[in-house]
Amino acid sequence: MSKSLQARSKNAGAAKKNGNKRTYSGWYCKPAPPNILSMLRFDHLPENLKLPTQSTIEEGYKRSSAAVNHDTGGRQSSGVSKLKTRRKIDVLNDRDSKEDVELRQSASEAKRIANQHEKVSPHLAIVDAIQKERLVVKRDDITRQSRAQGLSNRSAHQGIRSSRFCKVLRILGEIPFEPRVRPQKKLPTPQKRPPIWAETRQELCEALPYYRSFQSGIYMHKKIAFGYLLEAFPAPRDIWAYQGRVIISHGGGQCIKNPNSESQTNIPATLQADQSRNDSRVDTLLLAHEKKIPIILIAGKGYDELPWNLDCAYVVLGWYWISFTWVEAEPCASGIKPPDCRDYFHRYKIRFDWVESQGIPWWINDPITPIPMEPTPRDEERSPLSPLSTYSYAVKEHQIAKDNQDRVPHLSHSPRSTVKDLLNPTVTAPPSPPDSSSSFKHEPCKNTADIQKWDNSMTSSNDSAHQRGNIWPGEIELSTQDPMLSFSDNSLQRPNFHSSFSCSACHRRMFLIYKEGLICLRPDCKAFFMIVTRVGILPIPPGFHLTYEDDFLKPVSTPPQVILPYGVIPLEPAQRVPEADIAEGEVGGRTLWKGWVCRQCGRANCRYRWEVWECKNCGNLLAPIDYHSLVPKKVLPCIDTFLGNSKIHPSSGITSTIKWIAEIGCVCMVYDLPSAGKVYHLLQPHSPTCDGLLEDYQKAAIEGGWFQRRPLKATTVKGQFLAQHFAVNFGAAYKYQVDTLSFPFEKAPKCVLISLAMITHHVKLIFGEEIKFNEILNVMYREGQKMSWHDDGEKGLGPIVSSLSLGNQAIMSFRPKIQRIQLNKSFYTGSINENKNTPPISLSFTLSHGDIMIMQGRDIQKKYDHKVVPTGFRIASTARVIGV
Ligand SMILES: O=C(O)CCC(=O)C(=O)O
Ligand SMILES: [Fe+2]
């Protein structure tokens, strides 16, 4: 006899001994016929339902009893003739209040039939039970239900109400109804302020080296997860438990808002494909779990599970480690193509546990509350037979609180992990996040060789991680037992969380994580995400409430492998960063426009003023620059260009000519953009005067505090978004794309007026007439800043726009305009590839210190976009006529 048959007969024997009791492993749980499974799974058009006819039932039965005979040595015998099934779907109007009574009656009838037939074939009993239930099809209900689930109107077709199946499932599975208790947001705002908070996503991304993702909910680099944002678009069973020490969220990716939906607001984003390890976000989170790499969690205002109302847009929660991951089945929304052969997607769930070395979470006002703790896998490994260690969190927390003495819970900056650490398979310290800023001491894993090694170590140690499996409390201890689940007096005796169970379909061990029953979490198992009931294993319909086991939710101690590599509060930018630190190769470096976390109030700030870091909340100032920091022309590199190194796309139709301007002894390149206008490039007509202007602009910026990064008017990012460059406008207001500060000419510093005079003079040399520019926009770029694709087409813009360039060189490019792509639709997929939709650059050339550029013709703004990418610190003044 095969092993499995031996086990079966042993279990069958055990069942006999216990009278009516049936052991789980002896339970015959052949899944119902395929059409029943899909019918149960989700809403379908009734005409597509194909409820089994007598002949299909018989066929199915024959198939399954053949299989059963093969499996069990002919335990089953024919009983088809006994079945009198109803095959009609009733289309009913609103049912009256007797509905539930009827439901119960028919369900107990169903159970009676199930009991009668279970010896024959439980799946036939299911068919019978379901049909006894008189499946209700009613258009209005479906519409309502679809809306409630955020599904589109297209799903509002007739179909079987999954809510009815939920009821059936609860009755057949004898599952008490335990509705999910939504957080009421009734907790008071924490007394301690968060270590870091922000009002915009940009502030997070510019101030925190571990969260630089504008769109995705996870910030990762080279397969290392650094930051995870808990925001809107929750998935089922996301949870905040034990005062936030345990957070269950979901894997990223493959989500979109339903494109068929009437309203794009207040509807959840739904999966459009399976989440799988092929997705780098999922893979990175799983690696973080396997390698015990901690990750910083940030909560946004849209995060519904947070039990108090945020009075800002984002708060940094702190360090977590990923203690467990698993896969669930999530219904395919209407209008979304399901995967082959099933009507659900795989959705990864990720469980984060608070890293205890941080002390108590900053938001907990009452440190006395004892928290039941589960031992770590390590504890279990050390003493597999000892009872669960009882751990008084309160005592430990008191101790930590005493040590911390009320300080804001940020960590000391432990030294950066080395590659050797990373390669150590037992103790793995994660590297610091990538950061081009030299002022943050926790430097990035810049070295590609290091990263390569890290990657390799990931891949090789990955195998061992897989061999180890997802070690979880109790697993090692209990894998030596043969846990049995039994039914007694119609109630399911469940083992506690530590017992785990063995899936009757795939025979693999599984943790019991839902109160509702034994649910296999292996996507490759035919019983994946189905519930064991008295009449067999049934799929879980949409909207069915699953509740986590209490034991499962308990916080677990942080294993020693979890090492925190840096504090959540980034170091301050170095005081008085020299603007002209050419040794670093970055004049006016990138460091200087990165954000900053105010030490006084914890606000994450963008650097929005040129001359100082200023806190938007409390006005705290950091590192104001002074005259010693000016960047003189002589320290700037200048690579000679040949006539501006212009490039013209062959298919653009653009032609160029060279003009000699004898009055000032200067070359001018003229580019003819067909049926749009001309672009003139005057090569360094006056650079010595410009050397002085370069310094004067910087002095004016320090003295006057003119130059600011200001909000873009249209952006795809939620909330305010600052342009990269620092700018100030004089004369007529020019606020076309950016809400730039504007002042009258009388207030303008001298350097601005000189620049305007120079531009006016050169424009007159070209066109022979004086243009009365009434506006000049002055832009300062720090290292790494640029002005992306745009036009200057403010209403009432005159035909001539002309600029003066100072400082480092910049490449100016033109390209034909494109239709703005609908970013919103694919916003959450992260799959936008703008390059696919962008036309090639028609013309580009290099602007050097002292060059003047002129665009002539309004149609240039209508037909072309332009962008300017400086090679480093640079100033540009652009004059226009506005309001004509
Ligand atoms: O930086 C420049 O040279 C030009 C900037 C520009 O295109 C603008 O201000 O609209
Ligand atoms: Fe422009």
PDB file of C-alpha atoms in Angstrom, residues 193-380:
ATOM      1  CA  ARG A 193       5.353  64.547  17.073  1.00  0.00           C
ATOM      2  CA  PRO A 194       6.455  62.205  14.345  1.00  0.00           C
ATOM      3  CA  PRO A 195      10.193  62.041  13.763  1.00  0.00           C
ATOM      4  CA  ILE A 196       9.542  63.225  10.201  1.00  0.00           C
ATOM      5  CA  TRP A 197       6.453  64.573   8.513  1.00  0.00           C
ATOM      6  CA  ALA A 198       5.783  66.162   5.153  1.00  0.00           C
ATOM      7  CA  GLU A 199       3.090  67.943   3.232  1.00  0.00           C
ATOM      8  CA  THR A 200       4.026  66.826  -0.270  1.00  0.00           C
ATOM      9  CA  ARG A 201       5.414  63.746  -1.895  1.00  0.00           C
ATOM     10  CA  GLN A 202       8.196  65.888  -3.315  1.00  0.00           C
ATOM     11  CA  GLU A 203       9.296  66.843   0.189  1.00  0.00           C
ATOM     12  CA  LEU A 204       9.590  63.174   1.049  1.00  0.00           C
ATOM     13  CA  CYS A 205      11.453  62.397  -2.122  1.00  0.00           C
ATOM     14  CA  GLU A 206      13.902  65.285  -1.864  1.00  0.00           C
ATOM     15  CA  ALA A 207      14.535  65.122   1.877  1.00  0.00           C
ATOM     16  CA  LEU A 208      14.651  61.372   2.492  1.00  0.00           C
ATOM     17  CA  PRO A 209      17.327  59.286   0.815  1.00  0.00           C
ATOM     18  CA  TYR A 210      15.228  56.187   1.452  1.00  0.00           C
ATOM     19  CA  TYR A 211      12.095  57.382  -0.305  1.00  0.00           C
ATOM     20  CA  ARG A 212      12.565  58.784  -3.759  1.00  0.00           C
ATOM     21  CA  SER A 213       9.649  57.367  -5.580  1.00  0.00           C
ATOM     22  CA  PHE A 214       7.095  59.786  -6.960  1.00  0.00           C
ATOM     23  CA  GLN A 215       4.707  57.167  -8.254  1.00  0.00           C
ATOM     24  CA  SER A 216       5.362  53.737  -6.861  1.00  0.00           C
ATOM     25  CA  GLY A 217       4.506  52.818  -3.278  1.00  0.00           C
ATOM     26  CA  ILE A 218       7.907  51.270  -2.821  1.00  0.00           C
ATOM     27  CA  TYR A 219      11.311  52.868  -3.227  1.00  0.00           C
ATOM     28  CA  MET A 220      13.915  50.333  -4.177  1.00  0.00           C
ATOM     29  CA  HIS A 221      17.231  50.213  -5.892  1.00  0.00           C
ATOM     30  CA  LYS A 222      19.101  47.207  -7.181  1.00  0.00           C
ATOM     31  CA  LYS A 223      16.662  44.801  -5.562  1.00  0.00           C
ATOM     32  CA  ILE A 224      16.882  46.432  -2.175  1.00  0.00           C
ATOM     33  CA  ALA A 225      13.733  47.898  -0.681  1.00  0.00           C
ATOM     34  CA  PHE A 226      14.391  51.113   1.228  1.00  0.00           C
ATOM     35  CA  GLY A 227      11.034  52.734   1.828  1.00  0.00           C
ATOM     36  CA  TYR A 228       7.405  51.622   1.597  1.00  0.00           C
ATOM     37  CA  LEU A 229       4.516  54.052   1.494  1.00  0.00           C
ATOM     38  CA  LEU A 230       1.164  53.112   2.996  1.00  0.00           C
ATOM     39  CA  GLU A 231      -1.297  55.238   1.061  1.00  0.00           C
ATOM     40  CA  ALA A 232      -4.616  54.979  -0.688  1.00  0.00           C
ATOM     41  CA  PHE A 233      -5.636  51.950  -2.799  1.00  0.00           C
ATOM     42  CA  PRO A 234      -5.749  49.323  -0.102  1.00  0.00           C
ATOM     43  CA  ALA A 235      -6.151  45.648  -0.817  1.00  0.00           C
ATOM     44  CA  PRO A 236      -8.483  43.320   1.071  1.00  0.00           C
ATOM     45  CA  ARG A 237      -7.213  42.398   4.519  1.00  0.00           C
ATOM     46  CA  ASP A 238      -4.675  45.173   4.811  1.00  0.00           C
ATOM     47  CA  ILE A 239      -4.474  45.776   8.511  1.00  0.00           C
ATOM     48  CA  TRP A 240      -2.902  47.873  11.254  1.00  0.00           C
ATOM     49  CA  ALA A 241      -2.680  45.668  14.349  1.00  0.00           C
ATOM     50  CA  TYR A 242      -1.226  45.877  17.802  1.00  0.00           C
ATOM     51  CA  GLN A 243      -0.971  49.623  17.686  1.00  0.00           C
ATOM     52  CA  GLY A 244       0.890  49.498  14.433  1.00  0.00           C
ATOM     53  CA  ARG A 245       3.528  47.035  15.517  1.00  0.00           C
ATOM     54  CA  VAL A 246       2.111  44.703  12.923  1.00  0.00           C
ATOM     55  CA  ILE A 247       1.093  46.076   9.558  1.00  0.00           C
ATOM     56  CA  ILE A 248      -0.190  43.904   6.761  1.00  0.00           C
ATOM     57  CA  SER A 249      -0.112  45.467   3.344  1.00  0.00           C
ATOM     58  CA  HIS A 250       0.160  44.224  -0.193  1.00  0.00           C
ATOM     59  CA  GLY A 251       2.744  43.776  -2.860  1.00  0.00           C
ATOM     60  CA  GLY A 252       3.111  46.546  -5.372  1.00  0.00           C
ATOM     61  CA  GLY A 253       2.383  46.585  -9.037  1.00  0.00           C
ATOM     62  CA  GLN A 254      -0.157  45.437 -11.599  1.00  0.00           C
ATOM     63  CA  CYS A 255      -2.861  47.750 -10.262  1.00  0.00           C
ATOM     64  CA  ILE A 256      -4.935  50.209 -12.194  1.00  0.00           C
ATOM     65  CA  LYS A 257      -8.069  52.167 -11.604  1.00  0.00           C
ATOM     66  CA  ASN A 258     -10.784  50.558 -13.615  1.00  0.00           C
ATOM     67  CA  PRO A 259     -10.711  52.286 -16.991  1.00  0.00           C
ATOM     68  CA  ASN A 260     -14.424  51.621 -17.482  1.00  0.00           C
ATOM     69  CA  SER A 261     -15.376  53.317 -14.326  1.00  0.00           C
ATOM     70  CA  GLU A 262     -17.491  56.463 -14.582  1.00  0.00           C
ATOM     71  CA  SER A 263     -15.724  58.235 -11.794  1.00  0.00           C
ATOM     72  CA  GLN A 264     -12.020  58.043 -11.254  1.00  0.00           C
ATOM     73  CA  THR A 265     -12.251  59.110  -7.651  1.00  0.00           C
ATOM     74  CA  ASN A 266     -13.145  57.026  -4.626  1.00  0.00           C
ATOM     75  CA  ILE A 267     -12.819  53.739  -6.393  1.00  0.00           C
ATOM     76  CA  PRO A 268     -10.159  51.236  -5.536  1.00  0.00           C
ATOM     77  CA  ALA A 269      -7.461  50.358  -7.996  1.00  0.00           C
ATOM     78  CA  THR A 270      -7.807  46.758  -9.096  1.00  0.00           C
ATOM     79  CA  LEU A 271      -5.339  44.182 -10.220  1.00  0.00           C
ATOM     80  CA  GLN A 272      -4.974  43.842 -13.947  1.00  0.00           C
ATOM     81  CA  ALA A 273      -2.571  40.934 -13.860  1.00  0.00           C
ATOM     82  CA  ASP A 274      -1.088  38.453 -11.437  1.00  0.00           C
ATOM     83  CA  GLN A 275       1.415  39.784  -8.985  1.00  0.00           C
ATOM     84  CA  SER A 276       4.402  37.547  -9.222  1.00  0.00           C
ATOM     85  CA  ARG A 277       8.044  37.407  -8.489  1.00  0.00           C
ATOM     86  CA  ASN A 278       8.659  38.533 -12.041  1.00  0.00           C
ATOM     87  CA  ASP A 279       7.596  41.953 -10.893  1.00  0.00           C
ATOM     88  CA  SER A 280      10.658  43.642  -9.454  1.00  0.00           C
ATOM     89  CA  ARG A 281       8.636  45.242  -6.662  1.00  0.00           C
ATOM     90  CA  VAL A 282       7.302  41.923  -5.448  1.00  0.00           C
ATOM     91  CA  ASP A 283      10.681  40.295  -5.881  1.00  0.00           C
ATOM     92  CA  THR A 284      12.381  43.035  -3.890  1.00  0.00           C
ATOM     93  CA  LEU A 285       9.918  42.732  -1.024  1.00  0.00           C
ATOM     94  CA  LEU A 286      10.331  38.967  -0.974  1.00  0.00           C
ATOM     95  CA  LEU A 287      14.098  39.376  -0.921  1.00  0.00           C
ATOM     96  CA  ALA A 288      13.758  41.801   1.980  1.00  0.00           C
ATOM     97  CA  HIS A 289      11.776  39.104   3.756  1.00  0.00           C
ATOM     98  CA  GLU A 290      14.256  36.358   2.980  1.00  0.00           C
ATOM     99  CA  LYS A 291      17.345  38.412   3.786  1.00  0.00           C
ATOM    100  CA  LYS A 292      15.755  40.158   6.782  1.00  0.00           C
ATOM    101  CA  ILE A 293      16.477  43.550   5.296  1.00  0.00           C
ATOM    102  CA  PRO A 294      14.570  46.175   7.257  1.00  0.00           C
ATOM    103  CA  ILE A 295      12.534  48.808   5.478  1.00  0.00           C
ATOM    104  CA  ILE A 296      11.202  52.205   6.523  1.00  0.00           C
ATOM    105  CA  LEU A 297       7.425  52.587   6.440  1.00  0.00           C
ATOM    106  CA  ILE A 298       5.744  55.894   5.736  1.00  0.00           C
ATOM    107  CA  ALA A 299       2.010  56.503   6.173  1.00  0.00           C
ATOM    108  CA  GLY A 300       0.121  58.905   3.951  1.00  0.00           C
ATOM    109  CA  LYS A 301      -3.149  60.664   4.618  1.00  0.00           C
ATOM    110  CA  GLY A 302      -4.984  58.251   2.336  1.00  0.00           C
ATOM    111  CA  TYR A 303      -3.972  55.260   4.466  1.00  0.00           C
ATOM    112  CA  ASP A 304      -7.296  54.163   5.909  1.00  0.00           C
ATOM    113  CA  GLU A 305      -5.948  51.745   8.465  1.00  0.00           C
ATOM    114  CA  LEU A 306      -4.210  54.449  10.467  1.00  0.00           C
ATOM    115  CA  PRO A 307      -6.342  54.785  13.605  1.00  0.00           C
ATOM    116  CA  TRP A 308      -5.944  58.532  14.006  1.00  0.00           C
ATOM    117  CA  ASN A 309      -6.351  61.405  11.601  1.00  0.00           C
ATOM    118  CA  LEU A 310      -3.147  62.729  10.175  1.00  0.00           C
ATOM    119  CA  ASP A 311      -2.829  66.467  10.381  1.00  0.00           C
ATOM    120  CA  CYS A 312      -0.265  66.461   7.600  1.00  0.00           C
ATOM    121  CA  ALA A 313       0.075  64.547   4.357  1.00  0.00           C
ATOM    122  CA  TYR A 314       2.767  62.017   5.343  1.00  0.00           C
ATOM    123  CA  VAL A 315       4.499  60.720   8.464  1.00  0.00           C
ATOM    124  CA  VAL A 316       7.467  58.421   8.740  1.00  0.00           C
ATOM    125  CA  LEU A 317       6.482  55.516  10.974  1.00  0.00           C
ATOM    126  CA  GLY A 318       9.870  53.883  11.413  1.00  0.00           C
ATOM    127  CA  TRP A 319      11.774  50.708  10.688  1.00  0.00           C
ATOM    128  CA  TYR A 320       9.947  47.433  10.061  1.00  0.00           C
ATOM    129  CA  TRP A 321      11.058  44.015   8.958  1.00  0.00           C
ATOM    130  CA  ILE A 322       9.061  41.744   6.728  1.00  0.00           C
ATOM    131  CA  SER A 323       8.162  38.747   8.820  1.00  0.00           C
ATOM    132  CA  PHE A 324       5.848  36.878   6.499  1.00  0.00           C
ATOM    133  CA  THR A 325       4.569  36.952   2.949  1.00  0.00           C
ATOM    134  CA  TRP A 326       1.895  34.944   1.227  1.00  0.00           C
ATOM    135  CA  VAL A 327      -0.390  34.934  -1.788  1.00  0.00           C
ATOM    136  CA  GLU A 328      -4.144  35.410  -1.923  1.00  0.00           C
ATOM    137  CA  ALA A 329      -6.654  35.141  -4.762  1.00  0.00           C
ATOM    138  CA  GLU A 330      -8.234  38.438  -5.730  1.00  0.00           C
ATOM    139  CA  PRO A 331     -11.276  38.656  -8.003  1.00  0.00           C
ATOM    140  CA  CYS A 332     -10.742  40.077 -11.460  1.00  0.00           C
ATOM    141  CA  ALA A 333     -12.699  43.256 -11.827  1.00  0.00           C
ATOM    142  CA  SER A 334     -15.072  43.579 -14.714  1.00  0.00           C
ATOM    143  CA  GLY A 335     -13.528  44.719 -17.945  1.00  0.00           C
ATOM    144  CA  ILE A 336     -10.149  43.302 -16.982  1.00  0.00           C
ATOM    145  CA  LYS A 337      -8.963  40.283 -18.847  1.00  0.00           C
ATOM    146  CA  PRO A 338      -8.590  37.401 -16.439  1.00  0.00           C
ATOM    147  CA  PRO A 339      -5.647  35.040 -16.619  1.00  0.00           C
ATOM    148  CA  ASP A 340      -6.075  31.782 -18.523  1.00  0.00           C
ATOM    149  CA  CYS A 341      -8.277  29.196 -16.839  1.00  0.00           C
ATOM    150  CA  ARG A 342      -9.234  31.236 -13.780  1.00  0.00           C
ATOM    151  CA  ASP A 343     -11.070  34.324 -12.781  1.00  0.00           C
ATOM    152  CA  TYR A 344      -8.829  35.674 -10.062  1.00  0.00           C
ATOM    153  CA  PHE A 345      -5.403  37.177  -9.804  1.00  0.00           C
ATOM    154  CA  HIS A 346      -2.617  36.402  -7.418  1.00  0.00           C
ATOM    155  CA  ARG A 347      -2.096  39.141  -4.879  1.00  0.00           C
ATOM    156  CA  TYR A 348       0.907  39.167  -2.555  1.00  0.00           C
ATOM    157  CA  LYS A 349       0.379  40.062   1.061  1.00  0.00           C
ATOM    158  CA  ILE A 350       3.260  41.431   3.070  1.00  0.00           C
ATOM    159  CA  ARG A 351       3.406  41.481   6.836  1.00  0.00           C
ATOM    160  CA  PHE A 352       5.659  44.118   8.430  1.00  0.00           C
ATOM    161  CA  ASP A 353       6.719  43.927  12.076  1.00  0.00           C
ATOM    162  CA  TRP A 354       8.088  46.868  14.076  1.00  0.00           C
ATOM    163  CA  VAL A 355      11.824  46.640  14.733  1.00  0.00           C
ATOM    164  CA  GLU A 356      12.021  46.570  18.501  1.00  0.00           C
ATOM    165  CA  SER A 357      15.437  48.194  18.869  1.00  0.00           C
ATOM    166  CA  GLN A 358      13.715  51.475  18.093  1.00  0.00           C
ATOM    167  CA  GLY A 359      11.855  51.349  21.405  1.00  0.00           C
ATOM    168  CA  ILE A 360       8.149  51.913  21.459  1.00  0.00           C
ATOM    169  CA  PRO A 361       6.614  53.412  18.344  1.00  0.00           C
ATOM    170  CA  TRP A 362       6.467  57.187  18.667  1.00  0.00           C
ATOM    171  CA  TRP A 363       2.698  57.294  18.223  1.00  0.00           C
ATOM    172  CA  ILE A 364       1.928  55.181  21.278  1.00  0.00           C
ATOM    173  CA  ASN A 365       0.897  57.405  24.141  1.00  0.00           C
ATOM    174  CA  ASP A 366       0.532  54.650  26.685  1.00  0.00           C
ATOM    175  CA  PRO A 367       3.731  52.639  27.038  1.00  0.00           C
ATOM    176  CA  ILE A 368       2.289  50.415  29.755  1.00  0.00           C
ATOM    177  CA  THR A 369      -0.020  48.369  27.536  1.00  0.00           C
ATOM    178  CA  PRO A 370       1.395  44.861  27.497  1.00  0.00           C
ATOM    179  CA  ILE A 371       1.759  43.419  24.052  1.00  0.00           C
ATOM    180  CA  PRO A 372       1.629  39.654  23.655  1.00  0.00           C
ATOM    181  CA  MET A 373       4.637  38.628  21.702  1.00  0.00           C
ATOM    182  CA  GLU A 374       5.430  35.649  19.602  1.00  0.00           C
ATOM    183  CA  PRO A 375       8.960  34.335  19.739  1.00  0.00           C
ATOM    184  CA  THR A 376      11.187  34.832  16.764  1.00  0.00           C
ATOM    185  CA  PRO A 377      12.065  31.956  14.509  1.00  0.00           C
ATOM    186  CA  ARG A 378      15.478  32.072  16.141  1.00  0.00           C
ATOM    187  CA  ASP A 379      13.984  31.488  19.574  1.00  0.00           C
ATOM    188  CA  GLU A 380      12.188  28.510  18.210  1.00  0.00           C
TER     189      GLU A 380
END
